[in-house]
Coordinates of N, CA and C and ligand atoms in Angstrom, one line a residue:
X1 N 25.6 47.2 74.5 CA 26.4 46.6 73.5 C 25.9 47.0 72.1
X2 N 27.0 47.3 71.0 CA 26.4 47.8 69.5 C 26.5 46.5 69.2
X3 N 25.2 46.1 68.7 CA 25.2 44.6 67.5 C 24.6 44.7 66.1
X4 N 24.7 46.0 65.8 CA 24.0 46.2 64.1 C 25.2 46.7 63.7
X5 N 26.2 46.3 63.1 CA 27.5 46.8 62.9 C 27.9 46.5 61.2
X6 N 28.4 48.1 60.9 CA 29.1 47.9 59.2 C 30.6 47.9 59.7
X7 N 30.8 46.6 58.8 CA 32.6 46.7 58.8 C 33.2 47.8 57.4
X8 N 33.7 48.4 57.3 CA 34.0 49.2 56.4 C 35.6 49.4 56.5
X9 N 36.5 49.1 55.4 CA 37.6 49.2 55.4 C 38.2 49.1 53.8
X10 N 39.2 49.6 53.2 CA 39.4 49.1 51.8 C 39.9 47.4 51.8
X11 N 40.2 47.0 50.3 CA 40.4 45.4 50.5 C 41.7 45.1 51.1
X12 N 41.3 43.7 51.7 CA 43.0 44.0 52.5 C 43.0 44.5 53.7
X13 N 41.9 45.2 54.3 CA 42.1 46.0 55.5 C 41.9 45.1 56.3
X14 N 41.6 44.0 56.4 CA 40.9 42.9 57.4 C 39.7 42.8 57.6
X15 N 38.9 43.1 56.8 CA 37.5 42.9 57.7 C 37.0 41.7 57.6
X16 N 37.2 41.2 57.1 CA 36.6 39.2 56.7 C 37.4 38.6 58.1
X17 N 38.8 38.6 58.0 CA 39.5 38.2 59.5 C 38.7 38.9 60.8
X18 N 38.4 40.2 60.9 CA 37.9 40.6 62.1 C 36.5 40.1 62.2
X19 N 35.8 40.2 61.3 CA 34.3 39.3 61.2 C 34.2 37.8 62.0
X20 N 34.7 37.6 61.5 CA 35.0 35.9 61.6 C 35.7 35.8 63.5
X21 N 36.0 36.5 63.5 CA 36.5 36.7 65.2 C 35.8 37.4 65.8
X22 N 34.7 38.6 65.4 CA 33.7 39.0 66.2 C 32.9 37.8 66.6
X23 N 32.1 37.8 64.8 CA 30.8 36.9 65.4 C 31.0 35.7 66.2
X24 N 32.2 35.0 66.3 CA 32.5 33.9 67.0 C 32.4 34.6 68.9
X25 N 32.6 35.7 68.7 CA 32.7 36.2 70.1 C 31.6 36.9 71.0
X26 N 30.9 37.1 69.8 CA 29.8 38.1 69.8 C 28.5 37.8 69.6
X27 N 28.7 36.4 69.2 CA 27.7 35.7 68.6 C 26.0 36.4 67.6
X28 N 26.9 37.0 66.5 CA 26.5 38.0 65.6 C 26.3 37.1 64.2
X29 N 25.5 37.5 63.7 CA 25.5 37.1 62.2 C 26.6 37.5 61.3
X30 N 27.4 37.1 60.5 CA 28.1 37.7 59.5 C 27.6 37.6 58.1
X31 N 27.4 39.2 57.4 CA 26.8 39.1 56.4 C 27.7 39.3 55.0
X32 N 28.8 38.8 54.7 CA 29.6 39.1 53.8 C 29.0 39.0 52.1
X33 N 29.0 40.3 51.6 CA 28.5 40.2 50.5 C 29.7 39.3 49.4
X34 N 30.3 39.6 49.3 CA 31.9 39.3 48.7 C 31.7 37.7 48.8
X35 N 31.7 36.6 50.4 CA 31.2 35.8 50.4 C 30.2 34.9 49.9
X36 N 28.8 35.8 49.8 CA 27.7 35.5 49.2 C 28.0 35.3 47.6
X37 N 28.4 36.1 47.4 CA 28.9 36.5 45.4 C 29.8 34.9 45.2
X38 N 31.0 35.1 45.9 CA 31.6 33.4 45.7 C 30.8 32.3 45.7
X39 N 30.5 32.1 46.6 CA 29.1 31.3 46.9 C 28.1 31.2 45.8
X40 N 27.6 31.7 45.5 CA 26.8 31.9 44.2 C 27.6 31.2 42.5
X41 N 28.5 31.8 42.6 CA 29.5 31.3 41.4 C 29.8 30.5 41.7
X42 N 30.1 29.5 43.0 CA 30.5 28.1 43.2 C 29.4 27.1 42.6
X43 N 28.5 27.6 42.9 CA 26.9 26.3 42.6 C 26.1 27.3 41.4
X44 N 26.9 28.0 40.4 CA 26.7 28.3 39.9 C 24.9 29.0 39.3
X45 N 24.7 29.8 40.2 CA 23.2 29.9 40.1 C 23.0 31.5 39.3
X46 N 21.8 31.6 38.8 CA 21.5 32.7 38.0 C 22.6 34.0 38.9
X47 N 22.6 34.1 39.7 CA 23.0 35.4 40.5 C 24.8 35.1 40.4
X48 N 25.0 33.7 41.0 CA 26.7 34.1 40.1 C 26.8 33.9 39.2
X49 N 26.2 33.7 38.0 CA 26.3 34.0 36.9 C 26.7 35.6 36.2
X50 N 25.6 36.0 36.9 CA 25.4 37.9 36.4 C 27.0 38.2 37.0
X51 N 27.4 38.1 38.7 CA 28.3 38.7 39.6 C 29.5 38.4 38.7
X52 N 30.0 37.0 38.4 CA 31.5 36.8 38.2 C 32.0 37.5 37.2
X53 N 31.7 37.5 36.1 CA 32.4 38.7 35.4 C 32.9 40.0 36.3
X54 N 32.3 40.7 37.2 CA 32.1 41.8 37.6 C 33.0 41.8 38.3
X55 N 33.4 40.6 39.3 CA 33.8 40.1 40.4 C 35.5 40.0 40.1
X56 N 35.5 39.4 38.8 CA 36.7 38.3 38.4 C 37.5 40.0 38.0
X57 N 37.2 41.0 37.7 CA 37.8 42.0 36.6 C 38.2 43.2 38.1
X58 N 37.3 42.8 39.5 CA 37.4 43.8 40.6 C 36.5 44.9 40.5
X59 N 35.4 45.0 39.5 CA 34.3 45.9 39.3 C 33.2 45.6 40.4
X60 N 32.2 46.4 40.7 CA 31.3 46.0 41.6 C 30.2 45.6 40.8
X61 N 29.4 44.8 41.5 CA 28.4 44.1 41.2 C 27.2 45.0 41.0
X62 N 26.3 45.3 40.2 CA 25.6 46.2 40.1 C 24.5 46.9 41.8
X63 N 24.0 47.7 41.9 CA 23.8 47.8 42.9 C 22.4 47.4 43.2
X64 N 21.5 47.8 42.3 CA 19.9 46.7 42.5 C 20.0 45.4 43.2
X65 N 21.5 44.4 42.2 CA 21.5 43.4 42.7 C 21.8 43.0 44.0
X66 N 23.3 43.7 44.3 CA 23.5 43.9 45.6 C 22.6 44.4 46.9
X67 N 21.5 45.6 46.3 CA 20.6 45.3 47.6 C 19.9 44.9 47.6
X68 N 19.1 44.3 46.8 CA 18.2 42.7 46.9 C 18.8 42.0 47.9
X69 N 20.0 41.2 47.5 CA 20.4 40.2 48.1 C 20.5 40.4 49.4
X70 N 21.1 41.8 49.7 CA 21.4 42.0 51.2 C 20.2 42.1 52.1
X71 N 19.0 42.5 51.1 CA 17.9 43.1 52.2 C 17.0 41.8 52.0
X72 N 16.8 40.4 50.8 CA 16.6 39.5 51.9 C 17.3 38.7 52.4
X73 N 18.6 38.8 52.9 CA 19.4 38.5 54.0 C 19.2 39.1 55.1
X74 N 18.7 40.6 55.7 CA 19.0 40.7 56.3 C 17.3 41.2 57.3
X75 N 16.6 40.5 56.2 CA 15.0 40.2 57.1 C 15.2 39.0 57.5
X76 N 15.8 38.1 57.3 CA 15.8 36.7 57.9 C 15.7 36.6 59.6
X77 N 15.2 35.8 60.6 CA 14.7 36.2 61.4 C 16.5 35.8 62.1
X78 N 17.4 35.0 61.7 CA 18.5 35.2 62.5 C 19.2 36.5 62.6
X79 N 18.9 37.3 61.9 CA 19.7 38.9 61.8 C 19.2 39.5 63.1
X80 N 17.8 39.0 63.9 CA 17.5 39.5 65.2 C 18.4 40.0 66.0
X81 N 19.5 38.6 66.0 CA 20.6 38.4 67.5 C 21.7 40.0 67.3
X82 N 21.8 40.4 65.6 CA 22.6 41.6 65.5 C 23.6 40.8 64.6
X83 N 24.0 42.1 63.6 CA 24.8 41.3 62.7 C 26.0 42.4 62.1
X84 N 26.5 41.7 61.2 CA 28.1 42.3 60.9 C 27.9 42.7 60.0
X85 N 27.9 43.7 58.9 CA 28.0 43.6 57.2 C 29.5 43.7 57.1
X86 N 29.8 43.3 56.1 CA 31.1 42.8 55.6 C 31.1 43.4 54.3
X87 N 31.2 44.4 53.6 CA 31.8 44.4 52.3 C 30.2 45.1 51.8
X88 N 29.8 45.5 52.6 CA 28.3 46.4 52.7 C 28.0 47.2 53.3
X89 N 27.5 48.6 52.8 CA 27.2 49.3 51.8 C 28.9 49.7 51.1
X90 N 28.9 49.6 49.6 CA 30.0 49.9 49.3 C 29.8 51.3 48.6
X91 N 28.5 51.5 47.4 CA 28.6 52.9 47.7 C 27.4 53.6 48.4
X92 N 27.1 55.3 47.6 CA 25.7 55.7 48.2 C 25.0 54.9 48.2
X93 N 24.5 55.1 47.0 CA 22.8 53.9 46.9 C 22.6 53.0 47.9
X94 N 24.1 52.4 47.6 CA 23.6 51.1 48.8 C 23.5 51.5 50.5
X95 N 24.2 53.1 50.3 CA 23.9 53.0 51.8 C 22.6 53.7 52.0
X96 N 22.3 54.2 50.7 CA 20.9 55.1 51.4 C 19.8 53.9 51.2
X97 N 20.2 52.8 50.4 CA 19.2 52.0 50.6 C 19.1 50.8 51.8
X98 N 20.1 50.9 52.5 CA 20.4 50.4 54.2 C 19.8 50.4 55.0
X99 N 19.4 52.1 54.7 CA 18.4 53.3 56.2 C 17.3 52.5 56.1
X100 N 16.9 52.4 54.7 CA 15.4 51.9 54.4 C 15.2 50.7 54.8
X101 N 15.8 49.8 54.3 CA 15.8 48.5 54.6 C 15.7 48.4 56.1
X102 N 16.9 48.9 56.8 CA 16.8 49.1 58.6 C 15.7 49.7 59.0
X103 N 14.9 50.5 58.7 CA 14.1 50.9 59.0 C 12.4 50.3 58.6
X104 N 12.6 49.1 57.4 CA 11.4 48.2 57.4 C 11.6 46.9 58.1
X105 N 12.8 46.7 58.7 CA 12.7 45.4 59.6 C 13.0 46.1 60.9
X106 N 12.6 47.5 61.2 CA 12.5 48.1 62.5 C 14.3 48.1 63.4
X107 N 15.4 47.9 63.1 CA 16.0 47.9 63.7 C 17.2 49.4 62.9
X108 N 18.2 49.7 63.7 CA 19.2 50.4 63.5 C 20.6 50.1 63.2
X109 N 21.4 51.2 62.7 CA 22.6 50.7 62.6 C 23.5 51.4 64.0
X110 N 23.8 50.4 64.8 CA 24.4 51.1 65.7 C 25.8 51.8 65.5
X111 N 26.7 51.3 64.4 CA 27.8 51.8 64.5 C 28.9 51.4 63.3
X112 N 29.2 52.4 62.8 CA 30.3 51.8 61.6 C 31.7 51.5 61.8
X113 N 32.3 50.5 61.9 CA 33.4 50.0 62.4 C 34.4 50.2 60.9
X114 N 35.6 51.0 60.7 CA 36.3 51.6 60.3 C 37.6 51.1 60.5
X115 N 38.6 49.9 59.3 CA 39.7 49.7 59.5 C 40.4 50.2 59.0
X116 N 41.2 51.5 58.9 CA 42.6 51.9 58.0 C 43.9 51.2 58.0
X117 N 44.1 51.4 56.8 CA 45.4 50.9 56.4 C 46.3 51.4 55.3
X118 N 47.8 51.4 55.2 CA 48.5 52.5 54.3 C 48.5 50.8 52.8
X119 N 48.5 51.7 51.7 CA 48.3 51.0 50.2 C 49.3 50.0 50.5
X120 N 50.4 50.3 50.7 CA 51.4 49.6 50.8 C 51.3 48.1 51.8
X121 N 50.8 47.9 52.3 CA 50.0 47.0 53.3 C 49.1 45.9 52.4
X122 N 48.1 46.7 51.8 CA 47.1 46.4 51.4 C 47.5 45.6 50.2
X123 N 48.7 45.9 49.5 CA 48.9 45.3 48.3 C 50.2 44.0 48.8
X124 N 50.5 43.8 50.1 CA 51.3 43.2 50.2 C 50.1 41.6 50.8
X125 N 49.2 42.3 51.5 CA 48.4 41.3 52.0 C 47.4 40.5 51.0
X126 N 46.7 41.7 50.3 CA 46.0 40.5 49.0 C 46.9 39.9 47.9
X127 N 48.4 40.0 48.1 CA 48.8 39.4 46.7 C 49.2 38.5 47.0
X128 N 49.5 37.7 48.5 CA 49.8 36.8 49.3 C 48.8 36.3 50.1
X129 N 47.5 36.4 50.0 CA 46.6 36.0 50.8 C 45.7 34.4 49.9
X130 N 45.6 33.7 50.6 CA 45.0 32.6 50.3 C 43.6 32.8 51.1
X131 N 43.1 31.5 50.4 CA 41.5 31.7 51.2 C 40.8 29.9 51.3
X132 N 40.4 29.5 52.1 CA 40.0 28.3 52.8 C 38.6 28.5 51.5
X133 N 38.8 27.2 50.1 CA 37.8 26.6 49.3 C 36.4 26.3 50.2
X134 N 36.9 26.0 51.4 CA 35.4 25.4 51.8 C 35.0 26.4 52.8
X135 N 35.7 27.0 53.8 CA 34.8 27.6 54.3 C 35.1 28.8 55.0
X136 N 35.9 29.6 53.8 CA 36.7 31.0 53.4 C 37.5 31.7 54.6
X137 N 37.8 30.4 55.3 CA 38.6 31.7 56.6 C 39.9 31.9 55.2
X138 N 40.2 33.2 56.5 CA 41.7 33.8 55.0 C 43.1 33.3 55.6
X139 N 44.0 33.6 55.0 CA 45.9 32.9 55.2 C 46.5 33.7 54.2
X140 N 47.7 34.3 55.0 CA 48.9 34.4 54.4 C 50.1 33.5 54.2
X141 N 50.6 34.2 52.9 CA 51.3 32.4 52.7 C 52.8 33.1 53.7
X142 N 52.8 34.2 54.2 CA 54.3 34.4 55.0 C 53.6 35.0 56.5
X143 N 52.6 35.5 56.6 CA 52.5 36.2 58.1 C 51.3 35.2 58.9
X144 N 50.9 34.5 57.4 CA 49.8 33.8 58.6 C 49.4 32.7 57.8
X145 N 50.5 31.7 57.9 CA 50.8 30.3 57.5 C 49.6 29.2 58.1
X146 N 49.4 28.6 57.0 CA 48.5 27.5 58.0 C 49.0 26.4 58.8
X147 N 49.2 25.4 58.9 CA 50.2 24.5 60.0 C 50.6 23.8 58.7
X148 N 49.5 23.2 57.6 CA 49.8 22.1 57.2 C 49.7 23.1 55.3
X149 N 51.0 23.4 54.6 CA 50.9 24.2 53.8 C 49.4 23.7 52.4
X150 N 48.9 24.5 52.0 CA 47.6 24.6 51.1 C 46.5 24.0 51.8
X151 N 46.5 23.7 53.1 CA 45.5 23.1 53.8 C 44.8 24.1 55.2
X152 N 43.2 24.3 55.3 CA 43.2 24.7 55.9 C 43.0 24.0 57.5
X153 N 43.1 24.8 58.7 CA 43.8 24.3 60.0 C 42.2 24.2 60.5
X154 N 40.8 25.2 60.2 CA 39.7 24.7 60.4 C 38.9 23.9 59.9
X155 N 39.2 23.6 58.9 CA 38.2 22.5 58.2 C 38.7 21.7 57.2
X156 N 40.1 22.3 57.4 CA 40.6 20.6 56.3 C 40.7 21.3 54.8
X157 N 39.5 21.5 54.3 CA 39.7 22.7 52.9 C 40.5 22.9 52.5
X158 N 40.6 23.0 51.2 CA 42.2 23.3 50.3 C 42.2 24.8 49.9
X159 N 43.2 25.1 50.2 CA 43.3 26.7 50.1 C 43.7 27.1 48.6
X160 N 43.4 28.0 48.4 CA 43.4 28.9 46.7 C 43.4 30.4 46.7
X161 N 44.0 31.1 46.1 CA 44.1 32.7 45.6 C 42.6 32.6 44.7
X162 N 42.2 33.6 45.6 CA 41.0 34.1 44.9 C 41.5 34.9 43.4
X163 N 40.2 34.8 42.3 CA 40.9 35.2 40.8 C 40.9 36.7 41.1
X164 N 40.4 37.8 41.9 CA 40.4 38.7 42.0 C 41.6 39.4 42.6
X165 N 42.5 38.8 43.5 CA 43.4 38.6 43.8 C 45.0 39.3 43.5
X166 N 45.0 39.6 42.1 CA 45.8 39.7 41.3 C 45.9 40.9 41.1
X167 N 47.1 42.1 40.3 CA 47.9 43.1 40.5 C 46.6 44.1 39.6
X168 N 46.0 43.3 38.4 CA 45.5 44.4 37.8 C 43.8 44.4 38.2
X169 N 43.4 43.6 38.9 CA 42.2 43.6 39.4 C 42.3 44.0 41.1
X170 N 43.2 44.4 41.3 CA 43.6 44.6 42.7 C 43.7 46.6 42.3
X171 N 44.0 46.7 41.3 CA 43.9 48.4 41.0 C 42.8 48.4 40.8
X172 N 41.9 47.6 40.2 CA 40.4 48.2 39.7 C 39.5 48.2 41.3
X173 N 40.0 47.6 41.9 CA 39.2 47.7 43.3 C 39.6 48.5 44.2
X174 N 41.1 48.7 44.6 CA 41.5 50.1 45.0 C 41.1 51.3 44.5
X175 N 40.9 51.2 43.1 CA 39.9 52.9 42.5 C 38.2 52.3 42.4
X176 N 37.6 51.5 42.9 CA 36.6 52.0 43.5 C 36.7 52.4 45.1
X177 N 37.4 51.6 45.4 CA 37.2 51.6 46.5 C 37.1 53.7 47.2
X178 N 38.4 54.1 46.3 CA 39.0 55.7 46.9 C 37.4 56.3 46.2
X179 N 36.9 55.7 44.9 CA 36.0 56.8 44.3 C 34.7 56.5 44.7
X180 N 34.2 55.4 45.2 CA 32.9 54.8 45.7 C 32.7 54.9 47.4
X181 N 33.8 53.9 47.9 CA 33.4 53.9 49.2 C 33.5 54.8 50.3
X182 N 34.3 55.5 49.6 CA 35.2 56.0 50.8 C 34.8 57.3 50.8
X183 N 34.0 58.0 50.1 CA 32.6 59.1 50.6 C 31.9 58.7 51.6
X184 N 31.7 57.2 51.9 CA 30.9 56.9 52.8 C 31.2 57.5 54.3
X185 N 32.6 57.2 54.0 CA 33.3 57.5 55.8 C 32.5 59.1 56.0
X186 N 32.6 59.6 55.3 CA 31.9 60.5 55.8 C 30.2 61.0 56.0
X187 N 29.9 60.3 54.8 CA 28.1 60.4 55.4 C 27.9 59.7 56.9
X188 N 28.9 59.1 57.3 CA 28.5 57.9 58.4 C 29.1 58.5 59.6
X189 N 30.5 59.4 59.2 CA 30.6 60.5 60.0 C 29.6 61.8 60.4
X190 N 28.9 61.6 59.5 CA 27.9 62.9 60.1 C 26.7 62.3 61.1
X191 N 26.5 61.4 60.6 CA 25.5 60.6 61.0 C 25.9 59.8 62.7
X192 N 27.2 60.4 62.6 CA 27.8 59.8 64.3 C 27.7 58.5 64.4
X193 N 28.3 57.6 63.5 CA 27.9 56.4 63.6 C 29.7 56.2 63.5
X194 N 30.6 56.8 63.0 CA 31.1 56.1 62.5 C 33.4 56.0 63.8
X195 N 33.3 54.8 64.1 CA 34.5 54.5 64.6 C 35.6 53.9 63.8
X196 N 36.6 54.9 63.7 CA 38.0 54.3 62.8 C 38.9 53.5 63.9
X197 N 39.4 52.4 63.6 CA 40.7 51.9 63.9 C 42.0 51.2 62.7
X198 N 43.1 51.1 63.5 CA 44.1 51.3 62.8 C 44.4 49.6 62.6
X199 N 44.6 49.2 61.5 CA 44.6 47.7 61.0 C 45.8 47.2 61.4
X200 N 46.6 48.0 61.3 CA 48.1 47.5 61.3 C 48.5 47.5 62.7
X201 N 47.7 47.5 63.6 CA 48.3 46.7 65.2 C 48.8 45.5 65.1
X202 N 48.0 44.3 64.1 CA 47.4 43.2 64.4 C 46.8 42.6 64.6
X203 N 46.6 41.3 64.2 CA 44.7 40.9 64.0 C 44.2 40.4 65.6
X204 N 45.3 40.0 66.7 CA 44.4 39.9 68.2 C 44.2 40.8 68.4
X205 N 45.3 42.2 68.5 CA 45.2 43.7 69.1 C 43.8 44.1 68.7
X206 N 44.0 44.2 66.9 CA 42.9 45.1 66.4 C 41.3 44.4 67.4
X207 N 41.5 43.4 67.2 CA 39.9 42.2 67.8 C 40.0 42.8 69.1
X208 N 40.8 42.4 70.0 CA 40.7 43.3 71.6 C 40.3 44.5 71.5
X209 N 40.9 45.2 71.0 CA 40.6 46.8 70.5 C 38.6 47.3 70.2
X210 N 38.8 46.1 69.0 CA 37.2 46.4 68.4 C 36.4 45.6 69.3
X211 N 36.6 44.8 69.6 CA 35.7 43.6 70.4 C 35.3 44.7 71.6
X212 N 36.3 45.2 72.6 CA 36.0 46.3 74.1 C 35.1 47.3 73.4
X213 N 35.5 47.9 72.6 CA 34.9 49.0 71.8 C 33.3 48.6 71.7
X214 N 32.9 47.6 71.0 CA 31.6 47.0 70.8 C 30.8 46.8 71.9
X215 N 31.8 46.0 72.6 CA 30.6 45.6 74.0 C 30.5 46.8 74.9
X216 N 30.8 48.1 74.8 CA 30.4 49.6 76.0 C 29.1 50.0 75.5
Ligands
ADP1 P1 37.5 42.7 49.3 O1 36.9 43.5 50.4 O2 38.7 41.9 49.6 O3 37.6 43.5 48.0 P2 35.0 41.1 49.1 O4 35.0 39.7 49.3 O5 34.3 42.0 50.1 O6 36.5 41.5 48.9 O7 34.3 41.4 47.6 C1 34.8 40.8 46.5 C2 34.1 41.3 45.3 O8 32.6 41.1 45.4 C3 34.1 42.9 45.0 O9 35.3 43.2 44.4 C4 32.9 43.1 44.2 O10 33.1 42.7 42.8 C5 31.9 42.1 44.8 N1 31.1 42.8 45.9 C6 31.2 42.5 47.2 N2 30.4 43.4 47.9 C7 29.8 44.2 47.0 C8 29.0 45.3 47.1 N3 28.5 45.7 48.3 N4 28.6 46.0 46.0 C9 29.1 45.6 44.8 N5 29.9 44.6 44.6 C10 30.3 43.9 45.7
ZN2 ZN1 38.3 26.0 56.0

């Protein structure tokens, strides 16, 4: 079974949804940087302080910062069981600073998990997507309703549009995304790490799909 796994996809592509359904299945860590950054800005601490501006505009978070945080996250002795990144490495740096990091807490990256999806998609799902205040599962307000409307179905949580969310910060993250991350697909392709699937099956499909994929 692969359990050192990068989720890698642009925003919108589902990776926070597929996460949250792995590790429940897989019983994996999920390491969402994107997560961690809200979090931070919620309880307000030196680190979301620096992020939210960066965050609120769709810019990335500098990258020193972002691999600090990740590399001590991901010495913690629960990252043993195998874990997910979510929204990490977004560019080089951060991925060349990965290898290292993986290779001072002795383990590997087994495999980079790859969700595509056409723009058109992507801008229909973040401009309609809500997110659980307390304990960030995602919702669409038309394909993926919660039972009880602004309320979330796991934990009760009041749902909210992230501030990032929005038309002109949703371009500034689409053009990193095409000029930052997405060189990666290919360092990760050379490195034979890297498996594409197609987002727009559906979020059980895509999970059956990735889930069988993982456990060979
Ligand atoms: P999405 O994938 O929907 O864009 P995330 O929740 O992964 O959202 O990230 C939200 C924001 O957090 C990003 O737009 C960026 O500002 C910041 N962020 C998250 N991960 C990183 C990263 N690896 N490097 C720099 N900034 C990051
Ligand atoms: Zn919730």
């Amino acid at each position: 079974m692969k359990k050192n796994i990068i989720l890698m996809g642009p925003p919108g592509a589902g990776k926070g949804t597929l996460a949250k359904q792995l590790k429940d299945a897989l019983h994996l860590v999920h390491i969402s940087t994107g997560d961690m950054f809200r979090d931070a800005i919620k309880a307000q601490t030196e680190l979301g302080k620096l992020a939210q501006s960066y965050i609120d505009h769709g810019d990335l978070v500098p990258d020193e910062v972002t691999i600090g945080l990740v590399k001590e996250r991901l010495s913690q002795k629960d990252c043993e069981a195998g874990f997910l990144l979510d929204g990490f490495p977004r560019t080089l740096p951060q991925a060349e600073a990965l290898s290292e990091i993986a290779k001072s807490i002795s383990r590997e990256i087994d495999v980079v998990v790859n969700l595509d999806c056409d723009v058109d998609e992507l801008v229909r799902r973040i401009s309609g997507r809500r997110v659980c205040k307390n304990c960030g599962a995602p919702y669409h307000v038309i394909t993926m309703k919660p039972k009880v409307e602004g309320v979330c179905d796991l934990c009760g949580g009041p749902l909210y549009q992230r501030k990032d969310d929005n038309e002109d910060a949703l371009k500034v993250r689409l053009t990193h995304y095409e000029e930052e991350t997405k060189p990666l697909l290919d360092y990760y392709q050379k490195l034979g790490l890297l498996a594409s699937f197609n987002s727009l099956v559906g979020k059980e499909n895509l999970f059956d799909e990735v889930s069988s994929f993982l456990k060979k």
